[in-house]
mmCIF file of C-alpha atoms and ligand atoms in Angstrom:
data_model
loop_
_atom_site.group_PDB
_atom_site.id
_atom_site.type_symbol
_atom_site.label_atom_id
_atom_site.label_comp_id
_atom_site.label_asym_id
_atom_site.label_seq_id
_atom_site.Cartn_x
_atom_site.Cartn_y
_atom_site.Cartn_z
ATOM 1 C CA MET A 1 -16.502 -0.263 -8.092
ATOM 2 C CA PRO A 2 -15.829 -3.242 -6.099
ATOM 3 C CA ASP A 3 -16.618 -2.345 -2.376
ATOM 4 C CA LEU A 4 -14.059 -0.865 -0.309
ATOM 5 C CA VAL A 5 -13.411 -3.871 1.620
ATOM 6 C CA THR A 6 -12.536 -5.758 -1.564
ATOM 7 C CA HIS A 7 -10.203 -3.111 -2.628
ATOM 8 C CA GLY A 8 -8.789 -3.091 0.877
ATOM 9 C CA PHE A 9 -8.382 -6.906 0.969
ATOM 10 C CA ALA A 10 -6.426 -6.721 -2.434
ATOM 11 C CA ALA A 11 -4.255 -4.039 -1.151
ATOM 12 C CA TRP A 12 -3.619 -5.878 2.054
ATOM 13 C CA LEU A 13 -2.693 -9.124 -0.038
ATOM 14 C CA LEU A 14 0.045 -7.127 -1.963
ATOM 15 C CA VAL A 15 1.626 -5.155 0.933
ATOM 16 C CA ARG A 16 1.051 -7.531 3.868
ATOM 17 C CA PRO A 17 4.848 -8.825 3.497
ATOM 18 C CA GLN A 18 6.942 -6.897 6.098
ATOM 19 C CA ARG A 19 9.382 -5.391 3.550
ATOM 20 C CA TRP A 20 6.133 -3.100 2.438
ATOM 21 C CA ARG A 21 5.815 -2.052 6.018
ATOM 22 C CA ARG A 22 6.891 1.585 5.425
ATOM 23 C CA VAL A 23 4.520 2.253 2.472
ATOM 24 C CA ARG A 24 1.633 0.200 3.587
ATOM 25 C CA LEU A 25 -0.622 3.018 4.758
ATOM 26 C CA LEU A 26 0.365 5.189 1.916
ATOM 27 C CA PHE A 27 -0.459 2.378 -0.542
ATOM 28 C CA PHE A 28 -3.897 1.748 1.185
ATOM 29 C CA LEU A 29 -4.406 5.484 0.842
ATOM 30 C CA GLY A 30 -3.907 5.206 -2.900
ATOM 31 C CA THR A 31 -6.117 2.092 -2.975
ATOM 32 C CA PHE A 32 -9.034 3.913 -1.498
ATOM 33 C CA LEU A 33 -8.414 7.281 -2.931
ATOM 34 C CA PRO A 34 -10.440 7.282 -6.226
ATOM 35 C CA ASP A 35 -13.554 6.357 -4.190
ATOM 36 C CA ILE A 36 -12.857 8.645 -1.363
ATOM 37 C CA ILE A 37 -12.682 11.676 -3.554
ATOM 38 C CA SER A 38 -15.553 10.866 -5.887
ATOM 39 C CA ARG A 39 -18.267 8.749 -4.125
ATOM 40 C CA PRO A 40 -19.202 11.392 -1.667
ATOM 41 C CA ILE A 41 -19.792 13.857 -4.388
ATOM 42 C CA TYR A 42 -21.693 11.344 -6.374
ATOM 43 C CA ILE A 43 -23.833 10.590 -3.462
ATOM 44 C CA LEU A 44 -24.473 14.112 -2.393
ATOM 45 C CA PHE A 45 -25.069 15.528 -5.511
ATOM 46 C CA PRO A 46 -26.282 12.825 -8.158
ATOM 47 C CA HIS A 47 -27.728 15.308 -10.504
ATOM 48 C CA TRP A 48 -24.048 16.624 -11.147
ATOM 49 C CA GLN A 49 -22.938 13.399 -12.474
ATOM 50 C CA GLY A 50 -22.216 14.987 -15.939
ATOM 51 C CA TYR A 51 -19.867 17.303 -14.321
ATOM 52 C CA THR A 52 -18.327 14.940 -11.649
ATOM 53 C CA VAL A 53 -17.672 11.777 -13.777
ATOM 54 C CA ALA A 54 -14.237 12.980 -14.309
ATOM 55 C CA MET A 55 -13.451 12.624 -10.427
ATOM 56 C CA HIS A 56 -13.143 8.747 -10.590
ATOM 57 C CA THR A 57 -10.704 8.716 -13.408
ATOM 58 C CA PRO A 58 -6.969 7.711 -13.330
ATOM 59 C CA LEU A 59 -5.699 11.132 -14.386
ATOM 60 C CA PHE A 60 -7.700 12.773 -11.609
ATOM 61 C CA ALA A 61 -6.962 10.241 -9.112
ATOM 62 C CA LEU A 62 -3.031 10.293 -9.663
ATOM 63 C CA LEU A 63 -2.985 14.168 -9.463
ATOM 64 C CA CYS A 64 -4.759 13.978 -6.190
ATOM 65 C CA GLY A 65 -2.413 11.354 -4.938
ATOM 66 C CA LEU A 66 0.632 13.428 -6.254
ATOM 67 C CA LEU A 67 -0.817 16.297 -4.315
ATOM 68 C CA ALA A 68 -1.354 14.236 -1.178
ATOM 69 C CA ALA A 69 2.260 13.084 -1.407
ATOM 70 C CA GLU A 70 3.365 16.620 -1.207
ATOM 71 C CA PHE A 71 2.177 16.998 2.375
ATOM 72 C CA MET A 72 4.804 14.218 3.298
ATOM 73 C CA THR A 73 8.278 15.289 4.653
ATOM 74 C CA PRO A 74 10.718 15.737 1.721
ATOM 75 C CA ASP A 75 12.526 12.328 2.580
ATOM 76 C CA LEU A 76 9.317 10.614 2.063
ATOM 77 C CA ARG A 77 7.905 12.366 -0.897
ATOM 78 C CA ARG A 78 9.231 10.123 -3.698
ATOM 79 C CA CYS A 79 8.270 6.840 -1.864
ATOM 80 C CA ALA A 80 4.762 8.250 -1.034
ATOM 81 C CA ARG A 81 4.088 9.073 -4.641
ATOM 82 C CA LEU A 82 5.040 5.773 -6.057
ATOM 83 C CA ALA A 83 3.145 4.066 -3.242
ATOM 84 C CA ILE A 84 -0.096 6.161 -3.562
ATOM 85 C CA SER A 85 0.291 5.959 -7.304
ATOM 86 C CA ALA A 86 0.701 2.149 -7.116
ATOM 87 C CA GLY A 87 -2.373 1.931 -4.980
ATOM 88 C CA ILE A 88 -4.469 3.769 -7.222
ATOM 89 C CA LEU A 89 -3.275 1.589 -10.232
ATOM 90 C CA LEU A 90 -4.300 -1.276 -8.206
ATOM 91 C CA HIS A 91 -7.880 0.281 -7.396
ATOM 92 C CA PHE A 92 -8.473 0.974 -11.058
ATOM 93 C CA GLY A 93 -7.091 -2.494 -12.090
ATOM 94 C CA LEU A 94 -9.988 -3.905 -9.975
ATOM 95 C CA ASP A 95 -12.553 -1.347 -11.525
ATOM 96 C CA LEU A 96 -11.467 -2.557 -14.973
ATOM 97 C CA MET A 97 -12.910 -5.960 -14.205
ATOM 98 C CA GLN A 98 -16.357 -4.799 -13.475
ATOM 99 C CA SER A 99 -19.562 -4.655 -15.835
ATOM 100 C CA HIS A 100 -21.982 -1.624 -16.079
ATOM 101 C CA LEU A 101 -25.416 -1.296 -17.292
ATOM 102 C CA GLY A 102 -24.340 1.949 -18.845
ATOM 103 C CA ASP A 103 -20.790 3.263 -19.687
ATOM 104 C CA GLY A 104 -18.229 2.284 -17.346
ATOM 105 C CA TYR A 105 -15.285 4.350 -16.451
ATOM 106 C CA TYR A 106 -13.717 6.933 -18.660
ATOM 107 C CA TRP A 107 -9.987 5.673 -18.363
ATOM 108 C CA PHE A 108 -8.465 8.066 -20.717
ATOM 109 C CA PHE A 109 -10.500 11.326 -19.721
ATOM 110 C CA PRO A 110 -9.920 14.059 -20.754
ATOM 111 C CA PHE A 111 -8.291 12.804 -24.017
ATOM 112 C CA SER A 112 -11.069 10.202 -24.746
ATOM 113 C CA TRP A 113 -14.739 9.756 -23.847
ATOM 114 C CA ARG A 114 -14.629 6.181 -24.654
ATOM 115 C CA SER A 115 -15.313 3.688 -21.648
ATOM 116 C CA TYR A 116 -14.152 0.277 -21.695
ATOM 117 C CA GLU A 117 -14.397 -2.623 -19.171
ATOM 118 C CA LEU A 118 -13.634 -6.381 -18.888
ATOM 119 C CA GLY A 119 -17.127 -7.370 -17.621
ATOM 120 C CA TRP A 120 -16.289 -10.132 -15.392
ATOM 121 C CA PHE A 121 -18.383 -9.319 -12.543
ATOM 122 C CA TRP A 122 -21.162 -6.616 -11.521
ATOM 123 C CA PRO A 123 -20.273 -3.929 -8.918
ATOM 124 C CA GLU A 124 -22.344 -5.503 -6.226
ATOM 125 C CA ALA A 125 -20.940 -8.969 -6.875
ATOM 126 C CA THR A 126 -18.133 -8.569 -4.552
ATOM 127 C CA VAL A 127 -20.069 -7.685 -1.565
ATOM 128 C CA VAL A 128 -20.896 -11.304 -0.703
ATOM 129 C CA TRP A 129 -17.276 -12.075 -0.295
ATOM 130 C CA VAL A 130 -16.665 -9.340 2.234
ATOM 131 C CA PRO A 131 -17.255 -11.395 5.377
ATOM 132 C CA LEU A 132 -14.586 -13.886 3.619
ATOM 133 C CA TRP A 133 -11.951 -11.121 3.173
ATOM 134 C CA LEU A 134 -12.522 -9.862 6.781
ATOM 135 C CA ALA A 135 -12.229 -13.363 8.180
ATOM 136 C CA ILE A 136 -9.039 -14.024 6.214
ATOM 137 C CA ILE A 137 -7.600 -10.596 7.577
ATOM 138 C CA THR A 138 -8.451 -10.783 11.052
ATOM 139 C CA THR A 139 -7.162 -14.589 11.096
ATOM 140 C CA ALA A 140 -3.917 -14.021 9.488
ATOM 141 C CA GLU A 141 -3.371 -10.868 11.456
ATOM 142 C CA ALA A 142 -3.966 -12.624 14.765
ATOM 143 C CA VAL A 143 -1.666 -15.615 13.658
ATOM 144 C CA LEU A 144 1.075 -13.357 12.765
ATOM 145 C CA ALA A 145 0.642 -11.345 15.770
ATOM 146 C CA TRP A 146 0.542 -14.549 17.888
ATOM 147 C CA ARG A 147 3.644 -15.907 16.086
ATOM 148 C CA GLY A 148 5.386 -12.317 16.626
ATOM 149 C CA ARG A 149 4.725 -12.643 20.425
ATOM 150 C CA HIS A 150 5.864 -16.145 20.820
ATOM 151 C CA SER A 151 9.061 -16.075 18.650
ATOM 152 C CA ALA A 152 10.186 -12.906 20.543
ATOM 153 C CA ALA A 153 9.714 -14.585 23.787
HETATM 154 ZN ZN1 LIG B 201 -13.383 2.808 -8.042
#
């Protein structure tokens, strides 16, 4: 996986426009969800990997995302399902670009055990870009906040 900051930066780029304000947090939830539900289990119980590998698959993440959307108020559920699912798709879109020494991710689990990835970068390669992503986000948000304050006055 690219690191969570890189996932968050990609999500921020997509949902930063004001028209996405209503679903922004749900989209972020979807973007982080595949790693939130799988990584703690992988880290705490590495010897269970044969059993837990399915937790970082599109089907499992989408099911968890749809379950999470059910906790929203009825008027928000449809929107939440779409936003969370879109965030999950963005997450796996970035993961697809990676390279692994062994098998990559099982995109079509439980229908297939074939793994596939584009191999454009190693999972740790994005970490060196984290300071740049954070600088861009904080600078852009500061500029936008400053503009908002000065245009309202
Ligand atoms: Zn991932």
